[in-house]
Coordinates of C-alpha atoms (C1' of nucleotides) in Angstrom, one line a residue:
Chain U
M561 CA -35.7 34.6 67.3
E562 CA -37.3 37.9 67.6
L563 CA -37.3 40.7 65.1
T564 CA -38.9 44.1 65.8
P565 CA -40.8 45.7 63.0
K566 CA -39.8 49.3 62.2
A567 CA -42.1 52.2 61.7
D568 CA -43.2 53.6 58.3
F569 CA -42.4 50.7 56.2
A570 CA -45.4 50.0 54.0
P571 CA -45.9 53.7 53.2
R572 CA -42.5 54.1 52.0
V573 CA -42.7 51.1 49.9
L574 CA -46.1 52.1 48.4
N575 CA -45.0 55.7 47.8
W576 CA -41.9 54.1 45.8
F577 CA -44.3 51.9 43.9
N578 CA -46.5 54.9 43.0
Q579 CA -43.5 56.3 41.3
H580 CA -41.5 53.4 39.9
G581 CA -43.5 50.4 40.1
R582 CA -44.7 48.4 37.0
K583 CA -48.5 48.8 36.3
N584 CA -49.0 47.7 32.8
L585 CA -48.1 44.1 32.7
P586 CA -50.7 41.8 31.0
W587 CA -51.7 40.3 34.4
Q588 CA -52.1 43.7 36.1
Q589 CA -55.2 44.4 33.9
D590 CA -58.5 42.8 34.9
K591 CA -57.0 41.3 38.0
T592 CA -59.3 38.3 38.6
P593 CA -58.0 35.5 40.8
Y594 CA -57.7 33.3 37.7
R595 CA -55.6 35.8 35.9
V596 CA -53.4 36.5 38.9
W597 CA -52.9 32.9 39.7
I598 CA -51.7 32.0 36.3
S599 CA -49.3 34.9 36.3
E600 CA -47.9 34.0 39.8
I601 CA -47.4 30.2 38.8
M602 CA -45.6 31.3 35.6
L603 CA -43.4 33.9 37.5
Q604 CA -42.4 31.4 40.2
Q605 CA -40.1 30.0 37.6
T606 CA -39.5 32.4 34.8
Q607 CA -38.6 36.1 34.4
V608 CA -41.2 38.7 33.4
A609 CA -40.0 39.2 29.9
T610 CA -40.2 35.5 29.1
V611 CA -43.5 35.0 30.7
I612 CA -45.5 37.8 28.8
P613 CA -45.9 35.9 25.5
Y614 CA -46.5 32.7 27.2
Y615 CA -49.1 34.4 29.4
Q616 CA -51.0 36.0 26.6
R617 CA -51.1 32.7 24.6
F618 CA -52.3 30.9 27.5
M619 CA -55.1 33.4 28.2
A620 CA -56.2 33.5 24.8
S621 CA -56.8 29.7 24.7
F622 CA -57.9 29.4 28.3
P623 CA -59.6 32.6 29.2
D624 CA -61.2 31.3 32.5
V625 CA -61.1 28.5 34.9
F626 CA -63.8 26.6 33.0
A627 CA -61.8 26.6 29.8
L628 CA -58.8 25.4 31.5
A629 CA -60.5 22.8 33.4
A630 CA -62.2 21.5 30.2
A631 CA -58.9 21.4 28.3
E632 CA -57.1 18.2 27.5
Q633 CA -53.9 17.9 29.5
D634 CA -51.9 17.6 26.4
D635 CA -53.2 21.0 25.2
V636 CA -52.3 22.6 28.5
L637 CA -48.8 21.1 28.4
A638 CA -48.4 22.3 24.9
H639 CA -49.0 25.9 26.0
W640 CA -46.4 25.3 28.7
S641 CA -43.8 24.0 26.3
G642 CA -40.7 25.8 26.8
L643 CA -41.3 27.0 30.4
G644 CA -40.1 23.8 32.1
Y645 CA -41.4 22.4 35.4
Y646 CA -44.3 20.7 33.8
A647 CA -45.5 19.4 37.1
R648 CA -46.6 22.8 37.9
A649 CA -48.7 22.9 34.7
R650 CA -50.2 19.6 35.6
N651 CA -50.9 20.9 39.1
M652 CA -52.5 24.0 37.6
H653 CA -54.8 21.8 35.4
K654 CA -55.7 19.8 38.3
A655 CA -56.5 22.7 40.4
A656 CA -58.7 24.2 37.7
Q657 CA -60.8 20.9 37.8
Q658 CA -60.9 21.1 41.5
L659 CA -62.2 24.7 41.4
V660 CA -64.9 23.9 38.9
N661 CA -66.0 20.6 40.5
D662 CA -65.9 22.0 44.4
W663 CA -66.0 25.6 44.1
D664 CA -68.5 26.3 41.2
G665 CA -65.3 27.9 39.5
E666 CA -64.8 30.4 42.1
F667 CA -61.7 30.7 44.2
P668 CA -62.0 30.0 47.9
Q669 CA -62.2 33.3 50.0
T670 CA -59.6 32.1 52.6
Q671 CA -55.9 31.6 52.4
E672 CA -56.2 28.0 54.0
G673 CA -58.9 27.3 51.3
V674 CA -56.7 28.5 48.4
C675 CA -53.7 26.5 49.7
E676 CA -55.9 23.4 49.3
L677 CA -55.3 23.6 45.7
P678 CA -52.4 21.7 44.1
G679 CA -49.4 23.8 43.3
I680 CA -50.4 26.7 45.6
G681 CA -48.7 27.3 48.9
R682 CA -49.0 29.8 51.5
S683 CA -47.2 32.6 49.7
T684 CA -49.0 32.0 46.3
A685 CA -52.2 32.0 47.9
A686 CA -51.5 35.3 49.7
A687 CA -50.4 36.8 46.4
I688 CA -53.6 35.7 44.6
L689 CA -55.9 37.0 47.5
S690 CA -54.1 40.4 48.1
I691 CA -53.8 41.3 44.4
S692 CA -57.1 40.1 43.1
R693 CA -59.4 40.7 46.1
G694 CA -57.4 43.3 48.2
Q695 CA -57.1 40.9 51.2
Q696 CA -54.5 41.5 53.9
T697 CA -52.5 38.4 53.3
A698 CA -48.7 38.6 53.1
I699 CA -46.4 36.9 50.7
L700 CA -42.9 35.6 51.5
D701 CA -41.3 34.8 48.2
G702 CA -37.5 35.0 47.4
N703 CA -37.9 38.8 46.7
V704 CA -39.5 39.5 50.1
K705 CA -37.0 37.1 51.8
R706 CA -34.1 39.2 50.4
V707 CA -35.6 42.6 51.3
L708 CA -36.4 41.5 54.8
S709 CA -33.2 39.8 55.5
R710 CA -31.2 42.8 54.4
Y711 CA -33.4 45.4 56.0
H712 CA -33.1 43.6 59.3
A713 CA -29.6 42.2 58.7
I714 CA -31.0 38.9 59.7
P715 CA -28.0 36.8 60.8
T716 CA -29.3 33.3 60.1
W717 CA -30.1 31.4 56.9
P718 CA -33.6 31.7 55.8
G719 CA -34.0 28.0 55.2
E720 CA -33.9 27.5 58.9
K721 CA -37.3 27.0 60.3
K722 CA -37.1 29.6 63.0
T723 CA -35.6 32.1 60.7
E724 CA -38.5 31.6 58.1
N725 CA -41.1 31.9 61.0
A726 CA -39.7 35.1 62.1
M727 CA -39.7 36.5 58.5
W728 CA -43.4 35.4 58.0
Q729 CA -44.1 37.4 61.2
L730 CA -42.3 40.3 59.9
A731 CA -43.9 40.0 56.5
E732 CA -47.4 40.0 58.1
S733 CA -46.6 42.8 60.4
Y734 CA -45.6 45.0 57.5
M735 CA -48.6 44.2 55.3
P736 CA -50.8 47.2 55.3
A737 CA -54.7 47.3 55.8
E738 CA -55.0 49.4 52.6
R739 CA -53.7 48.9 49.1
C740 CA -52.8 45.3 49.9
G741 CA -52.5 44.2 46.3
D742 CA -50.3 47.2 45.4
Y743 CA -48.2 46.5 48.4
T744 CA -47.6 42.8 47.4
Q745 CA -46.8 43.9 43.8
A746 CA -44.5 46.6 45.3
M747 CA -42.6 44.2 47.3
M748 CA -42.0 41.8 44.5
D749 CA -40.9 44.9 42.2
L750 CA -38.6 46.3 45.0
G751 CA -36.9 42.7 45.3
A752 CA -36.8 42.3 41.5
T753 CA -35.4 45.6 40.5
L754 CA -33.6 47.3 43.2
C755 CA -32.8 44.8 46.1
T756 CA -31.3 42.3 43.7
R757 CA -29.1 39.5 44.7
S758 CA -26.0 41.2 43.5
K759 CA -25.4 45.0 43.0
P760 CA -28.4 46.2 44.9
Q761 CA -29.3 49.8 44.2
C762 CA -29.5 51.0 47.8
L763 CA -29.3 54.8 46.7
L764 CA -32.6 54.4 45.0
C765 CA -34.3 52.4 47.7
P766 CA -37.1 53.8 49.9
L767 CA -35.8 51.8 52.9
Q768 CA -32.1 52.9 52.7
R769 CA -32.1 55.1 55.6
D770 CA -32.7 52.5 58.3
C771 CA -31.7 49.3 56.4
D772 CA -29.4 47.4 58.7
G773 CA -27.9 45.4 55.7
R774 CA -26.8 48.6 53.9
I775 CA -25.6 50.2 57.2
S776 CA -23.5 47.0 57.8
G777 CA -21.4 48.2 54.8
D778 CA -22.3 45.1 52.4
P779 CA -26.1 44.3 52.0
T780 CA -25.1 41.4 49.8
L781 CA -24.1 39.5 52.9
F782 CA -27.8 39.0 53.3
P783 CA -29.6 36.7 53.2
V784 CA -27.0 34.7 54.7
K785 CA -25.9 31.7 52.6
K786 CA -27.1 28.2 53.3
P787 CA -24.5 26.5 55.6
K788 CA -22.3 24.5 53.3
K789 CA -23.2 21.0 54.5
A790 CA -19.8 19.5 54.9
D791 CA -20.4 17.1 52.2
K792 CA -20.8 13.7 53.5
P793 CA -17.7 11.2 53.2
V794 CA -18.1 8.4 50.6
K795 CA -17.3 5.0 51.7
H796 CA -16.8 2.0 49.4
T797 CA -17.6 -1.6 49.8
Q798 CA -18.1 -4.7 47.8
M799 CA -21.0 -7.1 48.6
L800 CA -20.9 -10.8 47.6
V801 CA -23.9 -12.3 46.2
L802 CA -22.9 -15.9 46.5
I803 CA -25.3 -18.2 44.6
S804 CA -25.2 -22.1 45.1
D805 CA -27.6 -24.9 44.6
H806 CA -28.7 -24.1 48.3
G807 CA -29.7 -20.4 47.5
I808 CA -28.1 -17.1 48.3
L809 CA -25.7 -16.7 51.3
L810 CA -26.6 -14.2 53.8
E811 CA -24.9 -13.0 57.0
K812 CA -26.6 -12.0 60.2
R813 CA -25.5 -8.6 61.3
P814 CA -24.4 -8.1 65.0
A815 CA -27.2 -6.8 67.0
T816 CA -25.8 -3.2 67.5
G817 CA -24.3 -0.9 65.0
I818 CA -25.3 -0.3 61.3
W819 CA -28.0 -2.7 60.0
G820 CA -28.1 -4.3 63.6
G821 CA -29.6 -7.7 63.5
L822 CA -30.5 -7.6 59.8
W823 CA -29.5 -10.2 57.4
S824 CA -27.1 -8.7 55.0
L825 CA -24.7 -9.8 52.1
P826 CA -21.2 -10.5 53.1
E827 CA -18.9 -7.6 52.5
I828 CA -15.2 -7.4 51.6
D829 CA -12.7 -4.4 51.3
N830 CA -13.3 -2.4 48.2
H831 CA -9.8 -3.3 46.9
A832 CA -9.8 -7.0 47.8
D833 CA -9.6 -9.5 45.0
V834 CA -13.1 -10.9 44.9
A835 CA -12.2 -14.6 44.1
L836 CA -9.2 -14.7 46.4
E837 CA -11.0 -13.2 49.4
T838 CA -14.1 -15.4 48.8
E839 CA -12.2 -18.7 48.7
Q840 CA -10.2 -17.6 51.9
R841 CA -13.5 -16.8 53.9
F842 CA -15.8 -19.4 52.7
P843 CA -15.5 -23.1 52.0
V844 CA -16.9 -22.8 48.4
S845 CA -15.5 -23.5 44.8
I846 CA -16.1 -20.6 42.5
D847 CA -17.5 -21.2 38.9
S848 CA -17.8 -17.7 37.9
V849 CA -17.6 -14.0 39.0
T850 CA -19.8 -11.2 37.6
P851 CA -19.7 -7.5 38.7
L852 CA -23.3 -6.1 39.0
P853 CA -23.9 -2.4 38.5
Q854 CA -22.3 -0.3 41.3
F855 CA -24.7 2.1 43.1
R856 CA -24.7 4.6 45.9
H857 CA -26.9 4.3 49.3
T858 CA -26.9 7.5 51.4
F859 CA -27.0 7.5 55.2
S860 CA -27.5 10.5 57.4
H861 CA -23.8 11.2 57.6
Y862 CA -22.2 9.4 54.7
H863 CA -22.6 7.7 51.3
L864 CA -21.8 4.1 50.7
E865 CA -20.8 3.2 47.2
I866 CA -21.7 -0.5 46.6
R867 CA -20.2 -2.7 44.1
P868 CA -22.1 -6.0 44.2
Q869 CA -20.3 -9.0 42.8
R870 CA -22.2 -12.1 41.7
L871 CA -20.5 -15.4 42.3
E872 CA -21.7 -18.8 41.1
V873 CA -20.3 -21.4 43.6
Q874 CA -20.4 -25.0 44.5
A875 CA -20.8 -25.4 48.2
N876 CA -22.2 -27.6 51.1
D877 CA -25.6 -26.7 52.6
T878 CA -24.0 -25.3 55.6
I879 CA -21.0 -22.9 55.9
G880 CA -20.1 -23.9 59.4
E881 CA -20.8 -20.6 61.2
D882 CA -24.2 -19.8 62.6
K883 CA -24.2 -16.2 61.3
Y884 CA -24.1 -17.6 57.6
Q885 CA -27.2 -19.2 55.9
W886 CA -28.2 -20.0 52.6
F887 CA -31.8 -18.7 51.7
N888 CA -33.8 -19.1 48.5
L889 CA -34.7 -15.7 46.8
E890 CA -38.3 -15.8 48.1
Q891 CA -37.2 -16.6 51.7
A892 CA -34.5 -13.9 51.5
L893 CA -36.8 -11.2 50.4
S894 CA -39.2 -12.0 53.4
L895 CA -36.5 -11.2 55.8
G896 CA -35.5 -8.0 57.5
L897 CA -32.9 -6.8 54.9
P898 CA -30.9 -3.4 54.6
A899 CA -32.6 -1.4 51.8
P900 CA -29.6 -1.6 49.4
V901 CA -29.4 -5.3 49.9
R902 CA -33.1 -5.6 49.2
T903 CA -32.3 -3.6 46.0
I904 CA -29.7 -6.0 44.9
L905 CA -31.7 -9.1 45.6
E906 CA -34.8 -7.7 43.8
G907 CA -32.7 -7.2 40.7
L908 CA -31.3 -10.6 40.7
T909 CA -32.2 -13.1 37.9
L910 CA -31.3 -16.6 39.0
Chain V
dA1381 C1' -20.6 24.7 39.8
dA1382 C1' -23.1 26.5 43.3
dA1383 C1' -27.0 29.0 45.0
dC1384 C1' -31.5 29.5 44.7
dC1385 C1' -36.7 28.7 44.2
dG1386 C1' -41.9 27.4 46.3
dG1387 C1' -44.4 23.4 46.7
dG1388 C1' -44.8 18.3 47.1
dG1389 C1' -44.1 14.4 49.3
dA1390 C1' -41.7 11.2 52.3
dC1391 C1' -40.9 10.2 56.9
Chain E
dG57 C1' -44.4 19.2 61.4
dT58 C1' -39.9 18.9 59.3
dC59 C1' -36.6 17.6 55.9
dC60 C1' -35.4 16.9 51.5
dC61 C1' -36.2 16.6 46.7
dA62 C1' -37.4 17.6 41.5
dG63 C1' -36.5 20.3 37.9
dG64 C1' -35.1 24.0 36.5
dT65 C1' -32.6 29.2 36.2
dT66 C1' -29.2 32.7 37.5
dT67 C1' -24.9 34.3 39.1

DNA sequence: AAACCGGGGAC
DNA sequence: GTCCCAGGTTT
């Protein structure tokens, strides 16, 4: 995919930011890497209005990376309580300790370095470095993806690797050499306030005159939706867990096809009567039948709903066909088993 | 209920 | 490297 940058992009965005951008949010004062970092993590998951009080409480308790690193995890999580995504708070806490231990509490100077910290990827690293240090590193968050996919009427889903790569290239080519932090902030503001998912305000947009998405007549066609993955068909089966004095009965699968050559449990049609079918197929006498919990196993192109049935039986030590064999549980678990079969056997209490 | 979200982690 | 998930929110 090839996308050609257009002229005069950043100046228009920056000029719009001068007039309409937000400049008085708490994290826009004293823009240290630490303060910008915390704000970016909070803003990844939550809107500005909600974040503000959380941010202020957080900064009051953990004013710098040393305070955060020294804090108890429970205390950090308490300050996060209500924001959700607690893994991000745990990552932040871990990253703070990494910064103190490995970097004397200073953020690395390179994007790659910042990306080493847990919870910080390429885009968040770029936001931190551009806003706090004025470095020329481009972000590509949801806002920027929306702006770029509309401005260029990008016809493919941004989740595709090649689309995403092309968008990163565009993002970097538009990042100016001056006012890098303002530009990053401007792009986020543009996406959040004008170029919104629905009802974009094109008439107020500094990019309207050559925005291919607007010119197409319907900017909300972009970014194009994720292709509906024709949801996988669901198949159903019953697996027989025959248990006798000789162990558990396994069936060797044919060499080719699904689970080729593996030892599996005998299967019967989902609607078949378990006792009837079992007595027809196997020379056994059934003492009891117990349904085990049903569960789903997913393959690349379908789901398999498995209903395991446990049967206590009396039987001879051989079934009469080579492909069937009794194994004790330990032997069975040492075999090559399909994952769902292993799951069933591991959950068995004999 | 369906899309979306950045990063982590499995493969 | 690539794909998919966890754990949420917004539309």
